[in-house]
JSON list of C-alpha atoms in Angstrom, two decimals:
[
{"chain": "L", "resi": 17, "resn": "UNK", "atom": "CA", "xyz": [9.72, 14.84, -65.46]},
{"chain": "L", "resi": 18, "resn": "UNK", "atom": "CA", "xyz": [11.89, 16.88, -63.53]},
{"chain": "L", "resi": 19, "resn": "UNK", "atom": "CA", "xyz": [14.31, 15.88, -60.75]},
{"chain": "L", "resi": 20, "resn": "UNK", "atom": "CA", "xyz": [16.23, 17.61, -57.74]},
{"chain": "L", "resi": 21, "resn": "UNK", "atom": "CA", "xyz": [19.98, 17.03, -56.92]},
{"chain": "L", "resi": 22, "resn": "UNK", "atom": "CA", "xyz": [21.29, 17.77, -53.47]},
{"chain": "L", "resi": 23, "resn": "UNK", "atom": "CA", "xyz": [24.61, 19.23, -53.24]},
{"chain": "L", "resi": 24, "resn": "UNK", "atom": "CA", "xyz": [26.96, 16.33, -52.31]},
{"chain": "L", "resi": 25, "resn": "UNK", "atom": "CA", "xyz": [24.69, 14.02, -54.21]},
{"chain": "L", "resi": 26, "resn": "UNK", "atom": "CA", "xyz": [25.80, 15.26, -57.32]},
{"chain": "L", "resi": 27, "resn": "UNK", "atom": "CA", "xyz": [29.76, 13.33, -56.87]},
{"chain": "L", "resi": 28, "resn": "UNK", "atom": "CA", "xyz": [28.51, 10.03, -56.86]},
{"chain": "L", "resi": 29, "resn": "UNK", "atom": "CA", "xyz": [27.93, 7.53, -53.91]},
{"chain": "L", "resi": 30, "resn": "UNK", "atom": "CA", "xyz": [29.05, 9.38, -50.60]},
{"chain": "L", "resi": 31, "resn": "UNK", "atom": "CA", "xyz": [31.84, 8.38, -48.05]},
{"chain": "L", "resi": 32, "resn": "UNK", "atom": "CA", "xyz": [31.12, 7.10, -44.73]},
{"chain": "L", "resi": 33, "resn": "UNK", "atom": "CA", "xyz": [33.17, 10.36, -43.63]},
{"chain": "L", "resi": 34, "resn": "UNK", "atom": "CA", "xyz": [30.58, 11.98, -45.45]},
{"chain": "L", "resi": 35, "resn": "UNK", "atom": "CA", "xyz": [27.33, 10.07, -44.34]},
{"chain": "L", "resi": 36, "resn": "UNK", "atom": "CA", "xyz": [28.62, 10.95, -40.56]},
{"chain": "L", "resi": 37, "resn": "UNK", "atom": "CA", "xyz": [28.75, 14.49, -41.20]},
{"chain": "L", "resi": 38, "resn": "UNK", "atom": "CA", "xyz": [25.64, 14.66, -42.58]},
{"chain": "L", "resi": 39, "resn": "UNK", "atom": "CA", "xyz": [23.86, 12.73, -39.61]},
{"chain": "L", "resi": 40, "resn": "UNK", "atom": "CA", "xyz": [26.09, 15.18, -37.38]},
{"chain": "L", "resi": 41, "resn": "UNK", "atom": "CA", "xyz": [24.15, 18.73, -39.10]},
{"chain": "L", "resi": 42, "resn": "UNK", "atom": "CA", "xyz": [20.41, 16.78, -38.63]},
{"chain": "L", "resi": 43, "resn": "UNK", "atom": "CA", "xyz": [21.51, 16.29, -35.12]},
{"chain": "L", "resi": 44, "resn": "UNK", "atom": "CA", "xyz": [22.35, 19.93, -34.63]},
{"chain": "L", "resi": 45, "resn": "UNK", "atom": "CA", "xyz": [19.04, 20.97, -36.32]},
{"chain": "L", "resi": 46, "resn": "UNK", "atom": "CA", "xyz": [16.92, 18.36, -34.20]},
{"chain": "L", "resi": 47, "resn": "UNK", "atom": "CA", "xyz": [18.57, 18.23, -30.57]},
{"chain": "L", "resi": 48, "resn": "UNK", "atom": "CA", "xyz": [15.91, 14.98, -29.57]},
{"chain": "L", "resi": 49, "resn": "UNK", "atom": "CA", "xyz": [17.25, 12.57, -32.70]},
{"chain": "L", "resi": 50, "resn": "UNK", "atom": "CA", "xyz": [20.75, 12.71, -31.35]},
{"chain": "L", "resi": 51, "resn": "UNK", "atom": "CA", "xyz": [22.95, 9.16, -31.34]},
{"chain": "L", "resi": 52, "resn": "UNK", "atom": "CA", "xyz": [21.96, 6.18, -30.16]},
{"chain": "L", "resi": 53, "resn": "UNK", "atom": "CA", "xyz": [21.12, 4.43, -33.49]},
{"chain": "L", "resi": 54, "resn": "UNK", "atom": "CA", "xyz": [18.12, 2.41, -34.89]},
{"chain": "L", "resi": 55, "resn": "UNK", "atom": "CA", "xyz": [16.03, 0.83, -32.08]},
{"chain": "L", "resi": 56, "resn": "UNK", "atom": "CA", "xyz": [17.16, 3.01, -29.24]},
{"chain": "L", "resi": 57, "resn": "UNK", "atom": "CA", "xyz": [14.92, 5.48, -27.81]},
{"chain": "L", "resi": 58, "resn": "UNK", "atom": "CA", "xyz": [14.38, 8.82, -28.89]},
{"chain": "L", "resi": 59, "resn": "UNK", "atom": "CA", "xyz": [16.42, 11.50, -26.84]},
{"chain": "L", "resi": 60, "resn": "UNK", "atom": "CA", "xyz": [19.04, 8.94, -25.38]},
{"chain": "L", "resi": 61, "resn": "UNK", "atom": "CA", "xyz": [22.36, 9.34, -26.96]},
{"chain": "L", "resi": 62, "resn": "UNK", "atom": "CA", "xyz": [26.08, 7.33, -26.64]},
{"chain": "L", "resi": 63, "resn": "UNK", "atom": "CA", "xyz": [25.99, 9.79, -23.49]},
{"chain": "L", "resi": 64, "resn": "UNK", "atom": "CA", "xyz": [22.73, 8.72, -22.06]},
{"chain": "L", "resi": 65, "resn": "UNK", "atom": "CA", "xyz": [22.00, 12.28, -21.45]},
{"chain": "L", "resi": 66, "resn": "UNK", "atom": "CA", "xyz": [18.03, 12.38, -22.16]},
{"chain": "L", "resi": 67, "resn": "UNK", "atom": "CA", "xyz": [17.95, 15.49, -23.50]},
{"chain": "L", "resi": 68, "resn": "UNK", "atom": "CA", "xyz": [17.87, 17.41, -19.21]},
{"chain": "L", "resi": 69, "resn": "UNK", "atom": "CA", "xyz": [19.62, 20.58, -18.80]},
{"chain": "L", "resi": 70, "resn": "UNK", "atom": "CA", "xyz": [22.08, 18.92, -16.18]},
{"chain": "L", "resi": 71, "resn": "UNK", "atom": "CA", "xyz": [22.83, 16.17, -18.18]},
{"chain": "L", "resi": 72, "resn": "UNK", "atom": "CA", "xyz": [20.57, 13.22, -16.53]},
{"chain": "L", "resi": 73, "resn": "UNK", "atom": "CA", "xyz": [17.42, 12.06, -16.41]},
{"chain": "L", "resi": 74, "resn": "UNK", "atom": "CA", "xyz": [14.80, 14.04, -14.13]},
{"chain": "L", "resi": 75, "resn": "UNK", "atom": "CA", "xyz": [13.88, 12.73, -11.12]},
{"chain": "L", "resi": 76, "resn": "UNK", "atom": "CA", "xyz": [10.86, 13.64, -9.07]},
{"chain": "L", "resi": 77, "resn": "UNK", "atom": "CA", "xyz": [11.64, 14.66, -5.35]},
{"chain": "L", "resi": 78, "resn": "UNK", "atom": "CA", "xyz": [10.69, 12.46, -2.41]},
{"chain": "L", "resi": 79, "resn": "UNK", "atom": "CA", "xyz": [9.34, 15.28, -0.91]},
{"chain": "L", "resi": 80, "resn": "UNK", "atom": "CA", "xyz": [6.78, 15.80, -3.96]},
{"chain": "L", "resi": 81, "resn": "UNK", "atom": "CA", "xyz": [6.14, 12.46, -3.95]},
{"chain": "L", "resi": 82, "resn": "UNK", "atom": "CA", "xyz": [5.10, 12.44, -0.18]},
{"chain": "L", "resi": 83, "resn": "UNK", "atom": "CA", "xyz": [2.97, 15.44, -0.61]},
{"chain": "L", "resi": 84, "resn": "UNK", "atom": "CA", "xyz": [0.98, 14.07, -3.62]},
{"chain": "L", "resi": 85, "resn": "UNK", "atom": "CA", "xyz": [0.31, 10.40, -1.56]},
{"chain": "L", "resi": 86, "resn": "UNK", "atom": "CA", "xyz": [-0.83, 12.62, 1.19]},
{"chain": "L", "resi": 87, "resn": "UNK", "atom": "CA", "xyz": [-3.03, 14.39, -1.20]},
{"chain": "L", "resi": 88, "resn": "UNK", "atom": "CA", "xyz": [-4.40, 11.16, -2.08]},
{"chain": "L", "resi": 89, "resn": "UNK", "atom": "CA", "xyz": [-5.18, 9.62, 1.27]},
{"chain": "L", "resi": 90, "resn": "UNK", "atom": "CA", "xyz": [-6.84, 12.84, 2.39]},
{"chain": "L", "resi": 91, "resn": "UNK", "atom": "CA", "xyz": [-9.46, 12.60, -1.42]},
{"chain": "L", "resi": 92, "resn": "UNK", "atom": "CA", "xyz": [-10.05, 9.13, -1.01]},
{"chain": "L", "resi": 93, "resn": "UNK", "atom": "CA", "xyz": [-10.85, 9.57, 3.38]},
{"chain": "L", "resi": 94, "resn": "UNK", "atom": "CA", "xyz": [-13.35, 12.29, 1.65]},
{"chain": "L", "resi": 95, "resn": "UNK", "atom": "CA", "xyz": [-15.20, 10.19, -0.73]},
{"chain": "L", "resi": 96, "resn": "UNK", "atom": "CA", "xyz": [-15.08, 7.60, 1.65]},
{"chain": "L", "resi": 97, "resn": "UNK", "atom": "CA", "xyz": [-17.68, 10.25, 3.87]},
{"chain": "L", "resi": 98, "resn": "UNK", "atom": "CA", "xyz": [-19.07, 11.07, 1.05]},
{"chain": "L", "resi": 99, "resn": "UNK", "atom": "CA", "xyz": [-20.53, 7.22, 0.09]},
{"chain": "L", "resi": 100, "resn": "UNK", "atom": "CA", "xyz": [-20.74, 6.33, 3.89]},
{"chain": "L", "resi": 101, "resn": "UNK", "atom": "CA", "xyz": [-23.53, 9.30, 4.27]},
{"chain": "L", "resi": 102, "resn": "UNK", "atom": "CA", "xyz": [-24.82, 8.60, 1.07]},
{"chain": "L", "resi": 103, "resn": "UNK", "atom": "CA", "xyz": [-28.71, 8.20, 1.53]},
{"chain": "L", "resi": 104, "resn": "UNK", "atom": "CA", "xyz": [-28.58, 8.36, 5.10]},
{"chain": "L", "resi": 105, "resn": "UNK", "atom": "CA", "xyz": [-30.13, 11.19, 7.51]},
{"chain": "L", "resi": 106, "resn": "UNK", "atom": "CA", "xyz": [-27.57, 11.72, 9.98]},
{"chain": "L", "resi": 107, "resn": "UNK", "atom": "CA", "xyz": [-28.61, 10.37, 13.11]},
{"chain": "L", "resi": 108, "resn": "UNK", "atom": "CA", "xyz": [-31.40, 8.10, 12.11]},
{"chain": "L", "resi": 109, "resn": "UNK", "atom": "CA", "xyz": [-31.04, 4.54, 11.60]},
{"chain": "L", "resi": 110, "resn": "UNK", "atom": "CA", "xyz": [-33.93, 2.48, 9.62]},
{"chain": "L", "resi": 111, "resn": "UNK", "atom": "CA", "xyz": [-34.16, -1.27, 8.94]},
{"chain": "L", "resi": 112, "resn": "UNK", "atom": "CA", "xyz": [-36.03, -3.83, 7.84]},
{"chain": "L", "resi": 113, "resn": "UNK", "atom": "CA", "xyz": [-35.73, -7.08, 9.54]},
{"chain": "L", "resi": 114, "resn": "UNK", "atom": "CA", "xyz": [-38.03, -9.24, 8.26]},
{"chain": "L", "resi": 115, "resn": "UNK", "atom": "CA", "xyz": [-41.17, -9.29, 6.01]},
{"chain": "L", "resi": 116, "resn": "UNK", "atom": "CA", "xyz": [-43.84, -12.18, 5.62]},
{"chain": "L", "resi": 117, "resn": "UNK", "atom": "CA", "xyz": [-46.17, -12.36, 2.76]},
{"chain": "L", "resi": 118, "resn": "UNK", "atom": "CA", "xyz": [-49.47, -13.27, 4.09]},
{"chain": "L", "resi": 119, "resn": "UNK", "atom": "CA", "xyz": [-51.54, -13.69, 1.27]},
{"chain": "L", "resi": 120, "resn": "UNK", "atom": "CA", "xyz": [-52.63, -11.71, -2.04]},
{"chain": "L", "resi": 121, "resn": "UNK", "atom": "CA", "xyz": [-54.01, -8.67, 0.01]},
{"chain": "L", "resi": 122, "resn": "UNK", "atom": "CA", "xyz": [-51.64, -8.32, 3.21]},
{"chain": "L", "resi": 123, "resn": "UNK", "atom": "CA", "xyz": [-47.75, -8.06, 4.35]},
{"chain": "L", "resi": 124, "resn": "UNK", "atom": "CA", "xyz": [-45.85, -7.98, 7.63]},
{"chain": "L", "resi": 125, "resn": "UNK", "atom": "CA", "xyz": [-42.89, -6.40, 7.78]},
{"chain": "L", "resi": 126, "resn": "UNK", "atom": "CA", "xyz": [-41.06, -6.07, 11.29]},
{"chain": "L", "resi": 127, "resn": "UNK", "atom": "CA", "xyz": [-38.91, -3.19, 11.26]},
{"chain": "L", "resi": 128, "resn": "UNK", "atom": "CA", "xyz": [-36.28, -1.07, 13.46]},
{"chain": "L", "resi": 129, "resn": "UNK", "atom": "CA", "xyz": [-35.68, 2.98, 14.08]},
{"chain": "L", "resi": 130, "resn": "UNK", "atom": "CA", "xyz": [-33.15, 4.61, 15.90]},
{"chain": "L", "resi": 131, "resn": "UNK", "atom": "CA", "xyz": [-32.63, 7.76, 16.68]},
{"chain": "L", "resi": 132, "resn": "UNK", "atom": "CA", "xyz": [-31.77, 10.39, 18.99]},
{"chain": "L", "resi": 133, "resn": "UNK", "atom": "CA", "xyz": [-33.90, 10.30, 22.26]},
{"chain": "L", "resi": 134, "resn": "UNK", "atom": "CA", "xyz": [-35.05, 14.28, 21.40]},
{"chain": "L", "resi": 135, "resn": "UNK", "atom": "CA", "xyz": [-35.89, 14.27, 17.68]},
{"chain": "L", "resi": 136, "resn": "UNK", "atom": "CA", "xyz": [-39.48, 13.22, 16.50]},
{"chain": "L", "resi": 137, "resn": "UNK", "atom": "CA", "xyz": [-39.11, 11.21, 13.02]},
{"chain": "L", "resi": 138, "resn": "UNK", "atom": "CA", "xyz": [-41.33, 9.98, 10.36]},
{"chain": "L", "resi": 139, "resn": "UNK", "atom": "CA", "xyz": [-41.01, 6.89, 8.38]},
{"chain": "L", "resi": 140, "resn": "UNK", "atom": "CA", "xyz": [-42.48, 5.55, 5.46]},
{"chain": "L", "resi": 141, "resn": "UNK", "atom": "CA", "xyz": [-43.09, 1.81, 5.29]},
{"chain": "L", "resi": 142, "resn": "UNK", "atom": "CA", "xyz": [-44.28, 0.36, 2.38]},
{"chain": "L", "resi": 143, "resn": "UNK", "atom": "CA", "xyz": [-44.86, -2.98, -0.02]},
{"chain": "L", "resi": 144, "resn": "UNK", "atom": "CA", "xyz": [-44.10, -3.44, -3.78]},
{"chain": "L", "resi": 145, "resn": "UNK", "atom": "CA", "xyz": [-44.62, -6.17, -6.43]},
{"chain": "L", "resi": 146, "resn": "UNK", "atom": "CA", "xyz": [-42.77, -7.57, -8.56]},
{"chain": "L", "resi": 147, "resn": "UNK", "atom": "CA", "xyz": [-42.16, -4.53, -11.09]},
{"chain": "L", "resi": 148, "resn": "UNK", "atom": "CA", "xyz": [-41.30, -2.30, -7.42]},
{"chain": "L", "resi": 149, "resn": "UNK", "atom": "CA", "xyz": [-44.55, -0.94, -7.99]},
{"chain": "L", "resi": 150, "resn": "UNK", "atom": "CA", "xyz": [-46.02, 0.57, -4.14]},
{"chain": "L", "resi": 151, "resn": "UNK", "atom": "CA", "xyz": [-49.13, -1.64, -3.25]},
{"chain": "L", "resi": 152, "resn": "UNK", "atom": "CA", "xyz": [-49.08, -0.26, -0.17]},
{"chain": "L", "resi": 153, "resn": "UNK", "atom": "CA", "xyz": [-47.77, 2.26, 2.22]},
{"chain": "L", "resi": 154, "resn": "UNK", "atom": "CA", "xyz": [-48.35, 3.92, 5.57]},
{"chain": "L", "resi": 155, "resn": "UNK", "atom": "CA", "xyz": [-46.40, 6.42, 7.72]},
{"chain": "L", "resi": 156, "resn": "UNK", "atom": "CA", "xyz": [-45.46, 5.85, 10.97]},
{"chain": "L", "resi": 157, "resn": "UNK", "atom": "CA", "xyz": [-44.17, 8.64, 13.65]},
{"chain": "L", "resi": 158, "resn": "UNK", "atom": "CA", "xyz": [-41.44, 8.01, 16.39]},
{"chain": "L", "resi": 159, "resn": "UNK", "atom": "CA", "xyz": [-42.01, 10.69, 19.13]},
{"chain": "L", "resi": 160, "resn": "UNK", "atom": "CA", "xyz": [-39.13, 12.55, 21.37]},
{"chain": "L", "resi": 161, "resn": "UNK", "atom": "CA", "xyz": [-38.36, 10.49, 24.52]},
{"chain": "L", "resi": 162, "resn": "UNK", "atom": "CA", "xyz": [-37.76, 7.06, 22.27]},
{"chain": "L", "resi": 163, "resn": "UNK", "atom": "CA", "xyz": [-34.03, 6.33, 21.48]},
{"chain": "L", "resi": 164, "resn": "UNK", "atom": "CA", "xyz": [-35.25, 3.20, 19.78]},
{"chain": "L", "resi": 165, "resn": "UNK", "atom": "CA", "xyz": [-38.10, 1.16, 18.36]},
{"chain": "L", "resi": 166, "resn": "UNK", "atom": "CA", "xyz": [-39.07, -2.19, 17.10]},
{"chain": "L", "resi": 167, "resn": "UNK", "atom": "CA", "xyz": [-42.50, -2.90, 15.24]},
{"chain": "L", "resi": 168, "resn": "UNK", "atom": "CA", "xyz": [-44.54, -5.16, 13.51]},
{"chain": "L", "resi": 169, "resn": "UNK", "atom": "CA", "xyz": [-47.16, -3.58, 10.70]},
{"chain": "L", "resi": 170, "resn": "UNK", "atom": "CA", "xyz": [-49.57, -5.77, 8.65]},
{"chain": "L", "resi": 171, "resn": "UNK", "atom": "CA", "xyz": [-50.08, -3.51, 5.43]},
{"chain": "L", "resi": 172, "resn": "UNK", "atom": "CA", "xyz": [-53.44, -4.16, 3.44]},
{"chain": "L", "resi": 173, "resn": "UNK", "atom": "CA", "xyz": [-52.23, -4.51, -0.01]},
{"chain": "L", "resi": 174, "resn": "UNK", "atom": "CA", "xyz": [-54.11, -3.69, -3.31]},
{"chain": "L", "resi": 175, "resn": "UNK", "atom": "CA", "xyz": [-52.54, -7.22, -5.25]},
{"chain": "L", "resi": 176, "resn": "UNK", "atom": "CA", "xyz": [-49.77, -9.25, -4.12]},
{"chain": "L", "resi": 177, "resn": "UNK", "atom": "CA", "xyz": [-46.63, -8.15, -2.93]},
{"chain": "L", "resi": 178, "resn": "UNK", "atom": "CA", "xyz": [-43.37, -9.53, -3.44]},
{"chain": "L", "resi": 179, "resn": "UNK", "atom": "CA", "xyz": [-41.58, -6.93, -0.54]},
{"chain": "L", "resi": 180, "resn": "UNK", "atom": "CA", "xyz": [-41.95, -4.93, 1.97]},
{"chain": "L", "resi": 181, "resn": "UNK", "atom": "CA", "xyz": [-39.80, -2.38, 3.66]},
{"chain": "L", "resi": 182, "resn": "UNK", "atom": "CA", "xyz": [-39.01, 0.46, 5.72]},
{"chain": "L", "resi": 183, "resn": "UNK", "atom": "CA", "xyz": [-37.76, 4.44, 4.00]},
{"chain": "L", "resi": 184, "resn": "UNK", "atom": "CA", "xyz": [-37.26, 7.69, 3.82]},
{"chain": "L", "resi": 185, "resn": "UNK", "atom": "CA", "xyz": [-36.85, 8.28, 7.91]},
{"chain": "L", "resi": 186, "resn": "UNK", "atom": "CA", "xyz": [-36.40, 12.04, 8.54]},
{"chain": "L", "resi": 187, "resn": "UNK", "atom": "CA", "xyz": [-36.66, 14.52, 11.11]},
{"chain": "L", "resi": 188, "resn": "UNK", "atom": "CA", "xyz": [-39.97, 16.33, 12.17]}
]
């Protein structure tokens, strides 16, 4: 069994004078364990200096922190775009208003389009069952000269639907 001996060790139980200076050389080798004793956070010594070059803590400038909240008004405006176009042709305005279930093999759906008066647009309206299977669909034009329309299509259905609706509106 072999054992190590550190020089100082060697006398017997140490002095506090001793203990100090020791704790005084681990501070020099590791700047961030300075002072502050057990409990207080690492890098904060009897001076409170943190461990800056100047002495202090660091402090962010208010004119950083202005640019990056400007930063993040102008990314969230952009996603804001971004989910507000999301699905939509620019331009064109589809909805469903209302849809009635007549019986196992026909639905009414009443519906709205807008668009601009010059464009020609296609639309898809269309019923599904209760697994948003299509039982039935049709296609229905807008010509130029119409700003906007409202209709009312019965669609013969191949089993019962459960919903109707109006899609996929796009430009000619």
């Amino acid at each position: 069994m072999s054992t190590s001996v550190t020089p100082g060790a060697a006398a017997g139980p140490a002095s506090p004078a001793a203990a100090a200076e020791r704790e005084d050389a681990g501070a020099a080798e590791w700047p961030g364990l300075s002072g502050g004793g057990p409990g207080a956070p690492a890098g904060d010594g009897p001076s409170g200096d943190g461990g800056g070059p100047e002495g202090g803590r660091r402090r962010g400038s208010p004119l950083g922190y202005a640019l990056i909240g400007l930063l993040a008004v102008v990314m969230a405006a952009g996603w804001a775009v971004v989910v507000g176009h999301a699905n939509n042709t620019p331009g064109i305005a589809a909805q469903t208003i209302t849809f009635v279930i007549q019986n196992d093999s026909s639905v009414q759906v009443t519906y709205a389009v807008a668009k601009s008066r010059e464009d020609v647009v296609r639309c898809t309206v269309d019923a599904f069952d209760t697994d948003f299977a299509i039982v039935a669909s049709s296609e229905i034009t807008v010509p130029a000269g119409t700003e906007k329309i409202q209709r009312t299509d019965t669609l013969r259905t191949s089993k019962r639907a459960t919903g109707a609706r109006v899609k996929d509106c796009r430009k000619v």
